[in-house]
PDB file of C-alpha atoms and ligand atoms in Angstrom:
ATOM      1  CA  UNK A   1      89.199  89.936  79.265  1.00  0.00           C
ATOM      2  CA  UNK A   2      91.714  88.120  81.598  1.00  0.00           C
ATOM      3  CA  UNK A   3      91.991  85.158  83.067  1.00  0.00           C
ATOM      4  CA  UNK A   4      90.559  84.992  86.582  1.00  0.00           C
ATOM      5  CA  UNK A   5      94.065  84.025  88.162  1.00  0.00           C
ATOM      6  CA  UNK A   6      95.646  86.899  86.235  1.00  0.00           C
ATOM      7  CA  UNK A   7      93.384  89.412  87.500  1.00  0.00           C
ATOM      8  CA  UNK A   8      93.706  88.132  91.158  1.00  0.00           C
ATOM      9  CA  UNK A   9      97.446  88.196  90.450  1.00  0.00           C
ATOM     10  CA  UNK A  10      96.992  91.854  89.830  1.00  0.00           C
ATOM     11  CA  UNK A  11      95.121  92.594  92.357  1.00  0.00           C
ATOM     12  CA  UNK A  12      97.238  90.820  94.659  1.00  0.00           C
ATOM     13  CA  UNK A  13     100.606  93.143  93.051  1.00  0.00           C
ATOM     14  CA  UNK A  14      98.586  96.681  93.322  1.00  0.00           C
ATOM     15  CA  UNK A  15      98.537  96.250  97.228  1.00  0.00           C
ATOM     16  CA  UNK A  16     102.608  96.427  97.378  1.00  0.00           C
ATOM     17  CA  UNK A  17     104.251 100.150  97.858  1.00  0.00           C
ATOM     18  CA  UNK A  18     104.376 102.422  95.353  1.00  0.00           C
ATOM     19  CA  UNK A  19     102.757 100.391  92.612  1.00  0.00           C
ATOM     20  CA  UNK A  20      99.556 101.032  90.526  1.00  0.00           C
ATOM     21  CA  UNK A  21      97.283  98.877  88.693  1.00  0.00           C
ATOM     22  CA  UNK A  22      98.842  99.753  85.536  1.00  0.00           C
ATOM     23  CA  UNK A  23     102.491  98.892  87.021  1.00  0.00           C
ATOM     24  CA  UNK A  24     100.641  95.496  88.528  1.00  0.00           C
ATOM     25  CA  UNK A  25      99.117  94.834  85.809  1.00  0.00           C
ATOM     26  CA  UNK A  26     102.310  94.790  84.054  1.00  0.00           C
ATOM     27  CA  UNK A  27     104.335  92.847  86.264  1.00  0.00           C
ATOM     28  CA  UNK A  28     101.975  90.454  86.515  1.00  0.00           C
ATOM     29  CA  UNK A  29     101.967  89.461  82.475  1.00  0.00           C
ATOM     30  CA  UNK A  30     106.226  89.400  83.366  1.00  0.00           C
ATOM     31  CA  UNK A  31     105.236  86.688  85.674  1.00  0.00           C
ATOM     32  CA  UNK A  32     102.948  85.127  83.680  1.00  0.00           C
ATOM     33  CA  UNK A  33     105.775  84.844  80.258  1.00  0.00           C
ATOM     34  CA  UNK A  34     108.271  83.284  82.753  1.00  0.00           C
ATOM     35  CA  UNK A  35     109.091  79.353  82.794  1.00  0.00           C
ATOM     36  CA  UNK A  36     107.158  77.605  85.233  1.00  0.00           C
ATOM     37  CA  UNK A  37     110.172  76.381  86.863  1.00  0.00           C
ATOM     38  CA  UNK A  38     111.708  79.983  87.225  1.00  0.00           C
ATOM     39  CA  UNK A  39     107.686  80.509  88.513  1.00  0.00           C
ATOM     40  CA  UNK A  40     108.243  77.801  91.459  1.00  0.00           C
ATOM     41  CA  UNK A  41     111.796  79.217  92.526  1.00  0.00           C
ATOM     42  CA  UNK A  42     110.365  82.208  93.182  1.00  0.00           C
ATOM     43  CA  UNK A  43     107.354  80.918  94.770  1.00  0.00           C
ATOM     44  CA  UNK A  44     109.334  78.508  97.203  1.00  0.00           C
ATOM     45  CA  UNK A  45     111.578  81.681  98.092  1.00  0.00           C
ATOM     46  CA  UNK A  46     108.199  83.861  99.019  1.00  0.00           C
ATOM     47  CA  UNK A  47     106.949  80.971 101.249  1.00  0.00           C
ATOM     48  CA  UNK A  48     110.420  80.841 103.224  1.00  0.00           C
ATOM     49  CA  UNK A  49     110.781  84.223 103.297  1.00  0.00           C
ATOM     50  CA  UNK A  50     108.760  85.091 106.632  1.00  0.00           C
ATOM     51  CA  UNK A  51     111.112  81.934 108.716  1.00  0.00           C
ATOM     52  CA  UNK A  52     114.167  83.383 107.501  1.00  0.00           C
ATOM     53  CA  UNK A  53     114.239  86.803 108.438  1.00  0.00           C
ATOM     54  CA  UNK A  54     113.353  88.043 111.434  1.00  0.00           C
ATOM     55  CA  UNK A  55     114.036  91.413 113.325  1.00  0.00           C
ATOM     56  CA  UNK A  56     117.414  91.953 115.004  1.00  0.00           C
ATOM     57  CA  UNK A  57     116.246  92.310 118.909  1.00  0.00           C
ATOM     58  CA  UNK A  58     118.768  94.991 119.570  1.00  0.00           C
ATOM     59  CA  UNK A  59     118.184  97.524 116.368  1.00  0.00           C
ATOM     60  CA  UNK A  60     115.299  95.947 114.598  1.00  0.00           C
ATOM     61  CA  UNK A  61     117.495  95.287 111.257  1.00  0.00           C
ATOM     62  CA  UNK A  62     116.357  92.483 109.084  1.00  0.00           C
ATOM     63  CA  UNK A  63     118.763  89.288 110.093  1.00  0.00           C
ATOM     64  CA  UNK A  64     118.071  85.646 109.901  1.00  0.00           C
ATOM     65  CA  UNK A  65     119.401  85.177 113.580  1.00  0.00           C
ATOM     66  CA  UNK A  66     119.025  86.762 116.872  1.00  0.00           C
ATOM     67  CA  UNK A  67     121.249  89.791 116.542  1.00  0.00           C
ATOM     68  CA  UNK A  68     122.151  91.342 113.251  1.00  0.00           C
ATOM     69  CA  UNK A  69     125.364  90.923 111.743  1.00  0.00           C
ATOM     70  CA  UNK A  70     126.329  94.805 112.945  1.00  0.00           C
ATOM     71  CA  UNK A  71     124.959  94.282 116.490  1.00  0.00           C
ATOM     72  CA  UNK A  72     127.195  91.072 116.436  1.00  0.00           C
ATOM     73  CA  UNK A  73     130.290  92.647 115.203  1.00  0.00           C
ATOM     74  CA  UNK A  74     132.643  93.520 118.320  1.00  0.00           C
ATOM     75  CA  UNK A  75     135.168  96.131 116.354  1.00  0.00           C
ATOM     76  CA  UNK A  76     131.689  98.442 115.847  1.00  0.00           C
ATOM     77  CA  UNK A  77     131.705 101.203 118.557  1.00  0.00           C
ATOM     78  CA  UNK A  78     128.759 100.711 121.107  1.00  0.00           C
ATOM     79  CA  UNK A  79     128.795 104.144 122.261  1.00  0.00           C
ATOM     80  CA  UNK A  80     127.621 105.603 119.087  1.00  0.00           C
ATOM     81  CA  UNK A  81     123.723 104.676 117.589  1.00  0.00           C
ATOM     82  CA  UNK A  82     122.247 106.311 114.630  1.00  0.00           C
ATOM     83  CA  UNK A  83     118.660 106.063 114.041  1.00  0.00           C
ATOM     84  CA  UNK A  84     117.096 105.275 110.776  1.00  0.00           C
ATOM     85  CA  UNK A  85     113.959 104.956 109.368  1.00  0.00           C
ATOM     86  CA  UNK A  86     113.713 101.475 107.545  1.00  0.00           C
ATOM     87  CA  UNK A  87     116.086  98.395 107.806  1.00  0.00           C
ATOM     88  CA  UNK A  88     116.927  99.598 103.963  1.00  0.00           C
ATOM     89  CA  UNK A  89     118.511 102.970 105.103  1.00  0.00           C
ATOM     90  CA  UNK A  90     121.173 101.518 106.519  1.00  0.00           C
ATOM     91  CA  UNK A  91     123.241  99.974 103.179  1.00  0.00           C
ATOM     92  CA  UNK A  92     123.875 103.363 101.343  1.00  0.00           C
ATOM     93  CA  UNK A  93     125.303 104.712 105.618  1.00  0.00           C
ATOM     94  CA  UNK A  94     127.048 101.247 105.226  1.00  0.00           C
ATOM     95  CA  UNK A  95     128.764 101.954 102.180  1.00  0.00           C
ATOM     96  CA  UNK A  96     130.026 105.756 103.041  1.00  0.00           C
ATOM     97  CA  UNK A  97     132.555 103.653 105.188  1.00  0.00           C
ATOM     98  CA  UNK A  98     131.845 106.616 107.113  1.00  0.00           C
ATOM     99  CA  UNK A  99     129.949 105.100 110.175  1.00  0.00           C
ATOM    100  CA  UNK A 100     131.709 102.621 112.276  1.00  0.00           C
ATOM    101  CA  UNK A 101     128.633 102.739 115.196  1.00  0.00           C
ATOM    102  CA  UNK A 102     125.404 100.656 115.622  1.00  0.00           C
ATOM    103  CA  UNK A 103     121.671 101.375 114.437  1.00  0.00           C
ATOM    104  CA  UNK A 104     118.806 101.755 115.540  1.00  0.00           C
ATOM    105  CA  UNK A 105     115.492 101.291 112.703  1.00  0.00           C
ATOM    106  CA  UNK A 106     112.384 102.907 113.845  1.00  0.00           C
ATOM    107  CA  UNK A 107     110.459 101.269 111.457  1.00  0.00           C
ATOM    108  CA  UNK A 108     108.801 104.222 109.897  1.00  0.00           C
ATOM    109  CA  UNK A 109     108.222 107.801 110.885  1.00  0.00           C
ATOM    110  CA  UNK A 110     105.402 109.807 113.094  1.00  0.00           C
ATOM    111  CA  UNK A 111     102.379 110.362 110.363  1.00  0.00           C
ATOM    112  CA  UNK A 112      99.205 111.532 112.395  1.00  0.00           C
ATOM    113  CA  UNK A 113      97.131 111.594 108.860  1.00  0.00           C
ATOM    114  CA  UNK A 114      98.135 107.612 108.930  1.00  0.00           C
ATOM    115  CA  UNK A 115      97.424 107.187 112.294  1.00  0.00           C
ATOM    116  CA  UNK A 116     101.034 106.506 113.090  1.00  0.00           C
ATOM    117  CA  UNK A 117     101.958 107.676 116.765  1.00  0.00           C
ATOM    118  CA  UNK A 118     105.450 107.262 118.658  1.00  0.00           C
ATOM    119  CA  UNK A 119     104.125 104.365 120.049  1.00  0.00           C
ATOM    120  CA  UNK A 120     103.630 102.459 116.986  1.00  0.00           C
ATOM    121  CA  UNK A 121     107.505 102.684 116.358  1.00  0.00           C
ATOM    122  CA  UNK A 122     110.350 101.278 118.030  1.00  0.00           C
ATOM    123  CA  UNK A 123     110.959 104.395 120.132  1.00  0.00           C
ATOM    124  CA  UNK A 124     110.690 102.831 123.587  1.00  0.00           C
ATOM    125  CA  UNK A 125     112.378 100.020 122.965  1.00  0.00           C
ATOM    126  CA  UNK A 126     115.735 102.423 121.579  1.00  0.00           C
ATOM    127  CA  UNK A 127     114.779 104.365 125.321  1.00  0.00           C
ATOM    128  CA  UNK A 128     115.066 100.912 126.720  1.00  0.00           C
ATOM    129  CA  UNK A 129     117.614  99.847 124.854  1.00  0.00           C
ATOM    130  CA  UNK A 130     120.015 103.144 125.864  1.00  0.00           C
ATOM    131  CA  UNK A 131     119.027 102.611 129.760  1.00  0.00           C
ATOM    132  CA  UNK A 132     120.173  98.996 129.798  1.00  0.00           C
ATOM    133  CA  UNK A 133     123.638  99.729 127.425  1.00  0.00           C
ATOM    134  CA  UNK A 134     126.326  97.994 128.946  1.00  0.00           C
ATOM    135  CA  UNK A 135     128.678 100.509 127.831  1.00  0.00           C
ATOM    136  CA  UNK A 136     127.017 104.336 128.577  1.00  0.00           C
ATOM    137  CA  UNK A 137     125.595 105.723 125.077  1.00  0.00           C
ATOM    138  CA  UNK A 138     127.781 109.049 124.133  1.00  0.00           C
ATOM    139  CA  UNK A 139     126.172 110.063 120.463  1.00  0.00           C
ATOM    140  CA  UNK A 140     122.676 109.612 119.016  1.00  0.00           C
ATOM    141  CA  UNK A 141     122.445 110.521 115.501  1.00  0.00           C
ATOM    142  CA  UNK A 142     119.259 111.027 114.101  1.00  0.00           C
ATOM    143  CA  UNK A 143     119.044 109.850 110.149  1.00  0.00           C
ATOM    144  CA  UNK A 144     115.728 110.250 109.162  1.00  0.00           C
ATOM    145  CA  UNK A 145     114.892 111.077 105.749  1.00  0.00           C
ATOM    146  CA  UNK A 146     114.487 115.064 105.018  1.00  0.00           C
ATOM    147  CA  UNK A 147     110.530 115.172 104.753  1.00  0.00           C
ATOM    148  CA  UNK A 148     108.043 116.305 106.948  1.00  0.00           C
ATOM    149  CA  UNK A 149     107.486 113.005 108.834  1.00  0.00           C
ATOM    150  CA  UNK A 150     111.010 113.147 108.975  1.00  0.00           C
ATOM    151  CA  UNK A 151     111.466 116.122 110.630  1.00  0.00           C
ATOM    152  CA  UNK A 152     108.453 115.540 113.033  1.00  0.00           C
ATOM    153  CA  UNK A 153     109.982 111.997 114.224  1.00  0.00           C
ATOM    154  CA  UNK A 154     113.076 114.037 114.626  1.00  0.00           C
ATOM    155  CA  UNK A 155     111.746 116.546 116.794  1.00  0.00           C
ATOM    156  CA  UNK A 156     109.686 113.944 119.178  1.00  0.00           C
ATOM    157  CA  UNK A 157     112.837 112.006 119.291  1.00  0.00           C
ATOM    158  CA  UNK A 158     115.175 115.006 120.374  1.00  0.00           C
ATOM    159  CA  UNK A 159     112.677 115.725 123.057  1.00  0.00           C
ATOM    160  CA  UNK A 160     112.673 112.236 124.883  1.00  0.00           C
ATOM    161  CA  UNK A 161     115.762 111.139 124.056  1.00  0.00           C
ATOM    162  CA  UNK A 162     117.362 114.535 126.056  1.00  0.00           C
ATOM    163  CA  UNK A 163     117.502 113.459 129.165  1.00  0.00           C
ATOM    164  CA  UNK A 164     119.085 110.048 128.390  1.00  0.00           C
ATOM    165  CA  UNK A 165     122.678 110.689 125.860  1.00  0.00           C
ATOM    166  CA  UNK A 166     124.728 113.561 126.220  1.00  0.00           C
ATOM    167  CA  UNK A 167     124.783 113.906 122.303  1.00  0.00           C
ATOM    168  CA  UNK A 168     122.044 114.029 119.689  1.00  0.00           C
ATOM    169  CA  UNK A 169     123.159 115.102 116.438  1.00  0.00           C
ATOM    170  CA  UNK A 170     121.587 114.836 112.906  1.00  0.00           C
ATOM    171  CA  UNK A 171     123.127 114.305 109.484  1.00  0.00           C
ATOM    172  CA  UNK A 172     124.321 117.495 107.894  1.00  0.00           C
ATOM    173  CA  UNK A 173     122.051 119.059 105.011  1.00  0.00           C
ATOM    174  CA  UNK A 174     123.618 118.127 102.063  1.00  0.00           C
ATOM    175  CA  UNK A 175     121.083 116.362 101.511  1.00  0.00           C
ATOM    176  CA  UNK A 176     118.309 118.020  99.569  1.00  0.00           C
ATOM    177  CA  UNK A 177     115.186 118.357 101.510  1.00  0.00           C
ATOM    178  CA  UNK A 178     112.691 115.577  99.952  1.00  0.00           C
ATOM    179  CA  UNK A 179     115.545 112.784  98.718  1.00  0.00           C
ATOM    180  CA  UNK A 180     115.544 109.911 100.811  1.00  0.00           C
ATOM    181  CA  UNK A 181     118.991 108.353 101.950  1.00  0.00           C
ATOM    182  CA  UNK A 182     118.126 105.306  99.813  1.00  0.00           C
ATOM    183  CA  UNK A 183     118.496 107.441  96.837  1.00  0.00           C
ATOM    184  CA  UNK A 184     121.420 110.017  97.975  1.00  0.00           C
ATOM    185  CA  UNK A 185     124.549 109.391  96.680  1.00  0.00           C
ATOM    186  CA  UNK A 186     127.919 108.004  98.344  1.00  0.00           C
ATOM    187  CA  UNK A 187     129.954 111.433  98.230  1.00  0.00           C
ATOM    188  CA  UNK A 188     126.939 112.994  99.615  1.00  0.00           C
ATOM    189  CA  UNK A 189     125.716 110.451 102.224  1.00  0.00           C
ATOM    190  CA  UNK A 190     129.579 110.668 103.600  1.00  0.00           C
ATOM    191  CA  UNK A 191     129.367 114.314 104.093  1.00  0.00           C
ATOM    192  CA  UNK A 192     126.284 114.536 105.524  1.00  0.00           C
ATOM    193  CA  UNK A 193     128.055 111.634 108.397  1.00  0.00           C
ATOM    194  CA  UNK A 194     130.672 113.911 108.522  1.00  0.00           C
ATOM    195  CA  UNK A 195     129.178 117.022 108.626  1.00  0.00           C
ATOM    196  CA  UNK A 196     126.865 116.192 111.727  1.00  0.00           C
ATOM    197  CA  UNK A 197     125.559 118.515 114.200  1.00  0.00           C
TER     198      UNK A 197
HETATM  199 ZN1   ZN B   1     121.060  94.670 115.116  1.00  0.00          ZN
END
């Protein structure tokens, strides 16, 4: 019943995270009502999108230059690195105004059903990364999300990272088990900073 370029459209949408065919297929028809010039800003952005952001080398943060505007920022205290999931974990610990230290994005969690080992993240390169620190790490704190992945990638990290930092802490539980940073609240997020063992 719909046009080919529709359906490919579709198909194209259903592949992105946590979207359906029914969600696709509804975004899609958006798309399709907008103005054709709206159509071709959006398009031009997409193609661009890939040269304009790249990882930052040190903590793997989307930037558009070499280091990340946090890695770059000489008041924010070295010593200190807490370890996040995804790039997008790191605005709600940016808005707490609670965390003055750097990152470090792992770019996922351990999942053995997905076939996702240490060594698929950026584990060794934070291992590298606290060897070569100019100034000796004092504090890792671990910021995964409370799930089971979470927890695993917690637990491999605490056990390699040992040897290296005097410190490891993780954010306190006020955070109910299951709710992702992205979604916790400010009050709650700032806590959970302070509240760190
Ligand atoms: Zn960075």
């Amino acid at each position: 019943m719909l046009p080919d370029q529709l359906k490919q459209l579709i198909d194209k949408i259903s592949d992105w995270p946590n979207l359906g065919p029914r969600s696709a297929a509804r975004l899609a028809l958006y798309l399709a009502r907008k103005p054709q010039t709206e159509l071709e800003e959006l398009a031009e952005l997409i193609k661009s999108i890939k040269q304009s952001t790249k990882l930052c080398r040190q903590c793997f943060n989307l930037t558009n230059q070499d280091l990340c505007e946090i890695c770059r920022d000489p008041k924010r205290d070295q010593t200190v690195i807490c370890v996040v999931e995804d790039s997008l974990d790191i605005l709600p610990l940016e808005k707490t105004k609670r965390f003055f230290g750097l990152y470090h994005v792992l770019g996922g969690t351990i999942s053995p059903p997905d076939g996702i080992g240490p060594e698929k993240l950026n584990i060794q390169a934070l291992i590298n990364r606290i060897k070569a620190s100019p100034q000796p790490v004092a504090e890792i704190i671990i910021a995964t999300n409370p799930t089971v992945e979470g927890d695993m990638t917690t637990l491999y990290l605490e056990k390699v990272l040992q040897p290296l930092v005097p410190k490891i802490t993780r954010l306190g539980r006020g955070l109910s088990s299951n709710s992702d940073l992205q979604y916790a609240d400010e009050a709650t997020l700032a806590d959970a900073i302070l509240g760190r063992r």
